[in-house]
mmCIF file of C-alpha atoms in Angstrom:
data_model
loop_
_atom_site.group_PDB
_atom_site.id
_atom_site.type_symbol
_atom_site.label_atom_id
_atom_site.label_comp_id
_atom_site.label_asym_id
_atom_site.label_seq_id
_atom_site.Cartn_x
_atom_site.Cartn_y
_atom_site.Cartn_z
ATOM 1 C CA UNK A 1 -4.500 19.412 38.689
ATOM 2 C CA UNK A 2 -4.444 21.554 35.181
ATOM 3 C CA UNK A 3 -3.141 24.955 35.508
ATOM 4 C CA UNK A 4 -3.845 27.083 31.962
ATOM 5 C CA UNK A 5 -1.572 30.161 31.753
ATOM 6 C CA UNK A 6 -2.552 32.736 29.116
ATOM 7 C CA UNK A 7 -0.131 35.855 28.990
ATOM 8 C CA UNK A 8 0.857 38.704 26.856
ATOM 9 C CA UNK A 9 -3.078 39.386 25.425
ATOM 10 C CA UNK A 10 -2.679 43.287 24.876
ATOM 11 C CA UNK A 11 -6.675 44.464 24.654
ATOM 12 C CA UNK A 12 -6.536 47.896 23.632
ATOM 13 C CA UNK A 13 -3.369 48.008 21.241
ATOM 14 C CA UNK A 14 -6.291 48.653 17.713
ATOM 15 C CA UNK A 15 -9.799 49.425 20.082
ATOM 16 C CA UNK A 16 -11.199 50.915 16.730
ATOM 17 C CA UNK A 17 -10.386 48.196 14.350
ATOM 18 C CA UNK A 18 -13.590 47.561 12.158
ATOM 19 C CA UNK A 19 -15.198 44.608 13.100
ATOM 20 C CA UNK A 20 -13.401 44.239 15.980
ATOM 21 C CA UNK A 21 -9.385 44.148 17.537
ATOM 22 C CA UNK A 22 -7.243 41.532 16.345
ATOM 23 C CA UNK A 23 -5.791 41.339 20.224
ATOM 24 C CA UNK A 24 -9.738 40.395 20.965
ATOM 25 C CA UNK A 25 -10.271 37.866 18.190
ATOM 26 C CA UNK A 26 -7.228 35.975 18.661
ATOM 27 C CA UNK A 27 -8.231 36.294 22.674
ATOM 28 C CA UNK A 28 -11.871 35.101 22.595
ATOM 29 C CA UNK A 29 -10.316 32.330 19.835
ATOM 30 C CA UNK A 30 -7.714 30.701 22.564
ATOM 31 C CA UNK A 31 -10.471 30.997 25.393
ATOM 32 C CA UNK A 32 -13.307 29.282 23.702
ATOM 33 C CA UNK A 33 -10.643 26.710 22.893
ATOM 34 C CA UNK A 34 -9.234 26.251 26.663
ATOM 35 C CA UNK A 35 -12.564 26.356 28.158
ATOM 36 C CA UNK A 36 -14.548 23.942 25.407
ATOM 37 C CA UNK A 37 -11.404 21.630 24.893
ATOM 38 C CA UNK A 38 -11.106 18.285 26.249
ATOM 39 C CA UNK A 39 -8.980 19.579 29.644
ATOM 40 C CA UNK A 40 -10.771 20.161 32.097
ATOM 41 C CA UNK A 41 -8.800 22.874 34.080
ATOM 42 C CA UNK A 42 -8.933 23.531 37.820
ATOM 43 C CA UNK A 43 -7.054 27.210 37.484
ATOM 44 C CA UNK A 44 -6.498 30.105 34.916
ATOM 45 C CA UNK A 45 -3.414 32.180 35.480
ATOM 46 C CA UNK A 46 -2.800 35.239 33.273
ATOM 47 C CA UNK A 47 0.789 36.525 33.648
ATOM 48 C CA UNK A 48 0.628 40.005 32.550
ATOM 49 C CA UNK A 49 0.274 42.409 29.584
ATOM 50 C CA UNK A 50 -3.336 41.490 29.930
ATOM 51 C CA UNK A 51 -3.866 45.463 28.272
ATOM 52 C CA UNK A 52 -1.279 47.411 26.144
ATOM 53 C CA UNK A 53 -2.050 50.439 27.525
ATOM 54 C CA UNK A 54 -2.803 49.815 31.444
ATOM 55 C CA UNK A 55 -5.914 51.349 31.008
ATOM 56 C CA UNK A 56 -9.222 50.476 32.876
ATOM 57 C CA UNK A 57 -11.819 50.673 29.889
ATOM 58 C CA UNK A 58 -9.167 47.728 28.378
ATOM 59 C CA UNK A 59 -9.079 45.907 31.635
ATOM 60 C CA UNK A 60 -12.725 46.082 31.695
ATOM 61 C CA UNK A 61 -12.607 44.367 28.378
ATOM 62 C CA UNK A 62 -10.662 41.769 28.824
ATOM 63 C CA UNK A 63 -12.399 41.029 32.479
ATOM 64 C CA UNK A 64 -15.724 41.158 30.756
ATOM 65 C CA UNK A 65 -14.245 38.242 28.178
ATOM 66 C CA UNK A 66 -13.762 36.181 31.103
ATOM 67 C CA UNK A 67 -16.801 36.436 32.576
ATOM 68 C CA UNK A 68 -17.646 32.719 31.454
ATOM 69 C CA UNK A 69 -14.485 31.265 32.771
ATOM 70 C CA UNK A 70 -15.699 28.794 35.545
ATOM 71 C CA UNK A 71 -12.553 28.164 37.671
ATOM 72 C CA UNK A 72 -10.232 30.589 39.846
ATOM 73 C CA UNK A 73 -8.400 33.549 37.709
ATOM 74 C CA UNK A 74 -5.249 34.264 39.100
ATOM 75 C CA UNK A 75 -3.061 37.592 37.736
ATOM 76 C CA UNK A 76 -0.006 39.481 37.895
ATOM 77 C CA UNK A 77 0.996 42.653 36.019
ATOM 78 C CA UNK A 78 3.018 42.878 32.529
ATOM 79 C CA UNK A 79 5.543 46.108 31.501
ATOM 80 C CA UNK A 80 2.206 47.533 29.334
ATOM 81 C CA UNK A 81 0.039 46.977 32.430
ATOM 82 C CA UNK A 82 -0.765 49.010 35.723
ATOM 83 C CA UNK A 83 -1.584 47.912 39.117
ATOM 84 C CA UNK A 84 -4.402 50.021 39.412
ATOM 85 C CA UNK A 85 -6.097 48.992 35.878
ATOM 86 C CA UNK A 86 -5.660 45.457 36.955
ATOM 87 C CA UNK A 87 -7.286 45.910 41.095
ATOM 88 C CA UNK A 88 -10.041 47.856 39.311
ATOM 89 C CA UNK A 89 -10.696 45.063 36.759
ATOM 90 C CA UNK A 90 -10.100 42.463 39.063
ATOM 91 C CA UNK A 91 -10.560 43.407 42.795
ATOM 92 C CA UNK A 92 -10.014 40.431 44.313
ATOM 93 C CA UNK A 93 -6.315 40.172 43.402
ATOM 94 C CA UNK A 94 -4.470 40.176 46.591
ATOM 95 C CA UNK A 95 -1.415 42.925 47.219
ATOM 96 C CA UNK A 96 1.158 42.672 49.553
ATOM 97 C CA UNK A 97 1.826 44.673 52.151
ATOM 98 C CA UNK A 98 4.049 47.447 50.065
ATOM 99 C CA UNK A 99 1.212 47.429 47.677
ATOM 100 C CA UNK A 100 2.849 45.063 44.903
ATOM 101 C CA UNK A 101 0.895 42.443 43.306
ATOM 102 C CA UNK A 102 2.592 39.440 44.754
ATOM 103 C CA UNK A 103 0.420 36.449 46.626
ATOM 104 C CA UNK A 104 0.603 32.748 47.245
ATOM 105 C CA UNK A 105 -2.044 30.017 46.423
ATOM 106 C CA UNK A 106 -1.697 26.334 47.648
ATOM 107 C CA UNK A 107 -3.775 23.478 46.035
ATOM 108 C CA UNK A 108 -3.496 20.036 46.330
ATOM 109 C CA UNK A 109 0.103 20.258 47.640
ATOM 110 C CA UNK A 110 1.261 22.879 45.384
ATOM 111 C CA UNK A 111 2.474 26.211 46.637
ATOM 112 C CA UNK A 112 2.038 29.034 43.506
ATOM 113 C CA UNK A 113 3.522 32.309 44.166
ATOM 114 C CA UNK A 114 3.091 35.011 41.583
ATOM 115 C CA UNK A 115 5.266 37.461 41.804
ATOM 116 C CA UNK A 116 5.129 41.563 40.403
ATOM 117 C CA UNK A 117 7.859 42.910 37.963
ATOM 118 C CA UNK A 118 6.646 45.729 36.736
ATOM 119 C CA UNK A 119 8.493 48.686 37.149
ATOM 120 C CA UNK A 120 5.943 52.221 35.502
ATOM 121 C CA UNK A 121 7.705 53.867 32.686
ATOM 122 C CA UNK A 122 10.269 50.427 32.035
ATOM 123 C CA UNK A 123 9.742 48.124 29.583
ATOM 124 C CA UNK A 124 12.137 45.666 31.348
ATOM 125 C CA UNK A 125 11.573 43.704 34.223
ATOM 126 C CA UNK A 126 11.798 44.998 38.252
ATOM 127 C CA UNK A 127 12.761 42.887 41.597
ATOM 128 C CA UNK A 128 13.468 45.335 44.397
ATOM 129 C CA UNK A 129 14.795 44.645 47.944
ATOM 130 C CA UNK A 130 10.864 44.773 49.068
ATOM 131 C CA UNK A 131 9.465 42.198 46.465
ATOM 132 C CA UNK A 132 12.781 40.075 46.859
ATOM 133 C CA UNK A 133 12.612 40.014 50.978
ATOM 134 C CA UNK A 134 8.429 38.771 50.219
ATOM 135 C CA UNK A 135 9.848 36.263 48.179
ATOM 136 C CA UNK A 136 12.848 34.799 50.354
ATOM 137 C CA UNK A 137 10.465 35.045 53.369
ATOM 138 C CA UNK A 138 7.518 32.967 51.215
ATOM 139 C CA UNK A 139 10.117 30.447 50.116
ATOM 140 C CA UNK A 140 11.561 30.107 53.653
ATOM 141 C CA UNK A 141 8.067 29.977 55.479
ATOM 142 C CA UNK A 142 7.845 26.807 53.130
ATOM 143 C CA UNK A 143 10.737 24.786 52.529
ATOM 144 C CA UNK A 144 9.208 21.327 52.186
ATOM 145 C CA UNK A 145 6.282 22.811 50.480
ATOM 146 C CA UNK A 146 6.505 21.779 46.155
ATOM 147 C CA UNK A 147 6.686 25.211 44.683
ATOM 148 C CA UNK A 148 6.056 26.939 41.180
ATOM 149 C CA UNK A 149 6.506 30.811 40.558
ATOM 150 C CA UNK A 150 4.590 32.722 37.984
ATOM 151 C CA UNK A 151 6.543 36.164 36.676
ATOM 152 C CA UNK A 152 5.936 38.375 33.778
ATOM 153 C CA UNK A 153 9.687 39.235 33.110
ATOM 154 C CA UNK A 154 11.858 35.847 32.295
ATOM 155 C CA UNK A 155 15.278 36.411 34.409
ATOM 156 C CA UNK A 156 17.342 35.513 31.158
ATOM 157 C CA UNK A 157 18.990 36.556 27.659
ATOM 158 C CA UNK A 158 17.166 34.886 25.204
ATOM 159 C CA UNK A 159 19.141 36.030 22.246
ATOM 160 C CA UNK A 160 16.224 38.107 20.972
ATOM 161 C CA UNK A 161 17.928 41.817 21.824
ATOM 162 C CA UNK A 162 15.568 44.451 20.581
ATOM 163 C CA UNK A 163 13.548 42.259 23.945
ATOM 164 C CA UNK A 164 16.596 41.232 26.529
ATOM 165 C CA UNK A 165 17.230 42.665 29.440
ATOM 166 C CA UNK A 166 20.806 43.381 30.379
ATOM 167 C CA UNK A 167 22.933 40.883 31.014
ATOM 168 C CA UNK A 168 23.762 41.948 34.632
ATOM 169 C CA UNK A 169 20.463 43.987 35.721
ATOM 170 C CA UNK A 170 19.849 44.285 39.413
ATOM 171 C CA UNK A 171 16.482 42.774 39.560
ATOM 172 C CA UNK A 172 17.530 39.622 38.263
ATOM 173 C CA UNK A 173 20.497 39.167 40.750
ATOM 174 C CA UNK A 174 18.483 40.096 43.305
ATOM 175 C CA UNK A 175 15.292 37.447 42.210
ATOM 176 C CA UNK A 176 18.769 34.575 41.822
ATOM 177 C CA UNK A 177 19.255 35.585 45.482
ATOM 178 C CA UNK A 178 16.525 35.080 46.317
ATOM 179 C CA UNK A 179 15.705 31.359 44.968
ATOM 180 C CA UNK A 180 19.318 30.488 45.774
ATOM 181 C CA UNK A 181 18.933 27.185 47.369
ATOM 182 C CA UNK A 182 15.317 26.391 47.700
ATOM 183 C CA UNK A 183 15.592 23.039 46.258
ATOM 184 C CA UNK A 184 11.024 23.290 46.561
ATOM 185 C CA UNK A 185 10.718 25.476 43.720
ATOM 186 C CA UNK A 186 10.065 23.032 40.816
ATOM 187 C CA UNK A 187 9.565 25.644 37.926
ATOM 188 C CA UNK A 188 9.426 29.383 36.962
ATOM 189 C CA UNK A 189 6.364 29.946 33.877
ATOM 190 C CA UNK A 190 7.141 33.710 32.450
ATOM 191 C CA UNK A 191 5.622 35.670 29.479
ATOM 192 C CA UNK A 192 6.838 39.360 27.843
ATOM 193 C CA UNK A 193 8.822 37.361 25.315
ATOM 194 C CA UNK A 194 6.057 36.472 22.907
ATOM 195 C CA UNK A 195 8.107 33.257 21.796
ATOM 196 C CA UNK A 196 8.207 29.712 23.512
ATOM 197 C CA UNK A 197 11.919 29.240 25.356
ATOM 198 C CA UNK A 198 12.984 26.878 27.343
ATOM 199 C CA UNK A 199 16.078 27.162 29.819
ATOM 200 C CA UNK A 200 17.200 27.106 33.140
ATOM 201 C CA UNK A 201 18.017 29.580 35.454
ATOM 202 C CA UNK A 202 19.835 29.120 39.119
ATOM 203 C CA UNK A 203 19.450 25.266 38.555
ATOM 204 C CA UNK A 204 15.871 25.986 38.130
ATOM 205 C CA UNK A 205 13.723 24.868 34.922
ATOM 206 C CA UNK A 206 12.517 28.362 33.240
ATOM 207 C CA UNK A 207 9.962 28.385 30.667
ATOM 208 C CA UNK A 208 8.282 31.247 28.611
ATOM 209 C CA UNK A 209 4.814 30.746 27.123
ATOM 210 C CA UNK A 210 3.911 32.167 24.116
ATOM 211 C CA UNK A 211 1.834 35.188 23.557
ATOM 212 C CA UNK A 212 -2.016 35.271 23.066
ATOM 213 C CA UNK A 213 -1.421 38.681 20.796
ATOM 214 C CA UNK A 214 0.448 38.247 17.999
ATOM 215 C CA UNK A 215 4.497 36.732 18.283
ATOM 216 C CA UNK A 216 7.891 38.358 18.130
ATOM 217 C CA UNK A 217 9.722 37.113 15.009
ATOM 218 C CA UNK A 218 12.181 34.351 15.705
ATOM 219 C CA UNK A 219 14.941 36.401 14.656
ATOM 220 C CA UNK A 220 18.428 35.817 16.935
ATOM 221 C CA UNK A 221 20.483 38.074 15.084
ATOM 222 C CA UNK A 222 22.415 41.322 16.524
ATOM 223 C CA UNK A 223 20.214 44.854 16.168
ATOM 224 C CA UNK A 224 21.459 47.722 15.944
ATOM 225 C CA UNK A 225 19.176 50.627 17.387
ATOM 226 C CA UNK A 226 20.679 53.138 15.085
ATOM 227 C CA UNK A 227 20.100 51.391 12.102
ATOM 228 C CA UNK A 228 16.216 50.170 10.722
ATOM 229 C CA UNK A 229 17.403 46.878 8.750
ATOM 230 C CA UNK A 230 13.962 46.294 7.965
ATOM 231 C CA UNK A 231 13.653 42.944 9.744
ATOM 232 C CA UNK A 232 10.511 41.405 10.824
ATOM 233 C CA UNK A 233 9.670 42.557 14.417
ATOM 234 C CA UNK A 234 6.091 40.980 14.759
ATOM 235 C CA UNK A 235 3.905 37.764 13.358
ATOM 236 C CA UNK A 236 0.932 36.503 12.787
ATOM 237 C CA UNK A 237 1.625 32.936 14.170
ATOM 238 C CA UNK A 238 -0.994 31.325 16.153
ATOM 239 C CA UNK A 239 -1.966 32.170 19.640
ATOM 240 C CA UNK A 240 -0.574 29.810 22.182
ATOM 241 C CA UNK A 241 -1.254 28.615 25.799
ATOM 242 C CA UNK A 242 -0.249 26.641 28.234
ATOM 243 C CA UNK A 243 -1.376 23.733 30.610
ATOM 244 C CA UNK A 244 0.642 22.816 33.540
ATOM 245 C CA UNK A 245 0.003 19.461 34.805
ATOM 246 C CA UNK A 246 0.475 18.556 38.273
ATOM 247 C CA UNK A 247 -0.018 14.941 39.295
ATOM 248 C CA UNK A 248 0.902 15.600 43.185
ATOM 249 C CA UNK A 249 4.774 14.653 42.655
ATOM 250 C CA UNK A 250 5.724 15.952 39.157
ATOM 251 C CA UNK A 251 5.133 19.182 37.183
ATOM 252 C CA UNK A 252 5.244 18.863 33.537
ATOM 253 C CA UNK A 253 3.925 21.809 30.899
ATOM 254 C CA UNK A 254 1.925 21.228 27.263
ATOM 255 C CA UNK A 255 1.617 23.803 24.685
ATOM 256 C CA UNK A 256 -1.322 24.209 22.039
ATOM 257 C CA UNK A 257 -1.398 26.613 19.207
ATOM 258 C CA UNK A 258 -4.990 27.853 18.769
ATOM 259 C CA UNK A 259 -5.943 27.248 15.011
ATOM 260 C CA UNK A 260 -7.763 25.227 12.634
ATOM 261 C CA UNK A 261 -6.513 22.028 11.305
ATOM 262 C CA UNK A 262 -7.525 18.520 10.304
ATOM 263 C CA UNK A 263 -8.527 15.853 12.523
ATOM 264 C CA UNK A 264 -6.309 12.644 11.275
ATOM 265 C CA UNK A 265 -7.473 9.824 13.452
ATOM 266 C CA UNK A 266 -10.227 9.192 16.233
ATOM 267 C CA UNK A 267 -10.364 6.924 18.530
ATOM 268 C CA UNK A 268 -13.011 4.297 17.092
ATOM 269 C CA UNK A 269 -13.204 0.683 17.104
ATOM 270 C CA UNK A 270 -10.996 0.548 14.141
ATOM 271 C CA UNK A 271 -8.212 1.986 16.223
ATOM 272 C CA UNK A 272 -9.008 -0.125 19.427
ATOM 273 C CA UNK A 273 -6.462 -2.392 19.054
ATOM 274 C CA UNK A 274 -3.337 -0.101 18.582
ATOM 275 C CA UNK A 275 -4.727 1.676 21.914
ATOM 276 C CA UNK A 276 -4.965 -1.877 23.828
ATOM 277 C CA UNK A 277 -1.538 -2.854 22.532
ATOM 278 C CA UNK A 278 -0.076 0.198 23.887
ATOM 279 C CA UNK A 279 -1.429 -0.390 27.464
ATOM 280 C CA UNK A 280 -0.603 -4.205 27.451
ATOM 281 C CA UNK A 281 2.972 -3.334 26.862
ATOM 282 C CA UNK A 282 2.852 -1.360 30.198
ATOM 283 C CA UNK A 283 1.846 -4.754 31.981
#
């Protein structure tokens, strides 16, 4: 089973730039290249900041782009999102019973939650006692059960400050509670950072996926609010996704930046033999 994640794609940050939004180019650009690639997926999950403003005309927008995606869509809010632009946009979306955008899907032996961290009015991540008690009671209702959580937030410090959270914040204590112990979850896939990172967190394997909108600057120094240094804050590099790859006992992620570039070798007779020399040696 292929699981593409897309996050962080921001429709509505330029709607009048002449021809059209960057946000939407670079958008319809890593779509077309998902869904016309070699990979067949079986899911699309978008985890969050679908809109930079939360409103419904972007929603409508970006839902309207994804008309021609032929698999299940799967979503969770981002910090620039709302809950109410994302239900109107896509009404399916299950809620939970406090009215937070948090649901389970199971496919061929694979339990996904995606959990909500959005907290209106915070640019950081959320995890109350209500999201935290769905969570522990999902995770408990399942024990056996192969698990992988989607969140928009990464629990972490990534060195990138001007977009941490605090190293001590309540919400991520609480979501560390919350996992403690459930040896079933085999992976956490975030966004909001813009940058890929790889980690760990609670013993767990943590990974954020690059944006579709346009990346933070790989810059790990110290910033000071109070004084403009001039640094670069935002990039132009390529639009990324991801592809999760479950094979019914193991969970293992790729990563393609959408661009052009030069096609180097094809598989044609006169490679052949490498190919067959690499599956004898398996033998």
């Amino acid at each position: 089973m292929l699981i593409a994640q897309m996050t962080d794609i921001h429709i509505g940050f330029d709607p009048d730039a002449k021809p059209e939004e960057l946000n939407r180019i670079r958008f319809r650009a890593t779509l077309d290249r998902l869904l016309e690639g070699p990979n067949a997926i079986d899911m699309l999950v978008l985890t969050g900041d679908l809109t930079d403003h939360g409103d419904k005309a972007s929603f409508e927008k970006t839902a309207a782009l994804l008309e021609k995606c032929p698999v299940p869509i799967y979503s969770i809010v981002g910090n620039h999102d709302t809950r109410e632009g994302l239900l109107h946009a896509f009404p399916d979306t299950p809620v939970d019973t406090n009215g937070f955008i948090q649901y389970a899907v199971e496919q061929e032996g694979l339990r996904i939650l995606f959990l909500d961290t959005l907290e209106i009015g915070r640019h950081g991540g959320a995890f109350c006692e209500q999201r935290a008690a769905w969570l522990s009671a999902e995770l408990n209702a399942h024990p056996d059960t192969p698990t992988l959580i989607f969140m928009h937030h990464p629990p972490v410090i990534s060195g990138i400050g001007w977009m941490d959270p605090g190293p001590d914040e309540g919400w991520m204590l609480r979501f560390g509670e919350a996992i403690e112990g459930h040896s079933q979850i085999r992976a956490i896939h975030c966004g909001h950072l813009h940058r890929p990172i790889t980690t760990t967190f609670r013993g767990v394997p943590l990974s954020v996926t690059p944006s579709v909108a346009p990346l933070v600057a790989m810059d790990l120094r110290p910033i000071d609010p109070e004084n403009p240094d001039h640094r670069d804050l935002i990039t132009t590099e390529p639009p990324t996704y991801a592809v999760h790859r479950w094979s019914g006992g193991e969970l293992l992620t790729h990563y393609e930046k959408v661009s052009d570039w030069m096609v180097l070798a094809r598989y044609d007779p006169n490679l052949q033999g490498m190919i067959q020399e690499m599956f004898a040696e398996r033998e």
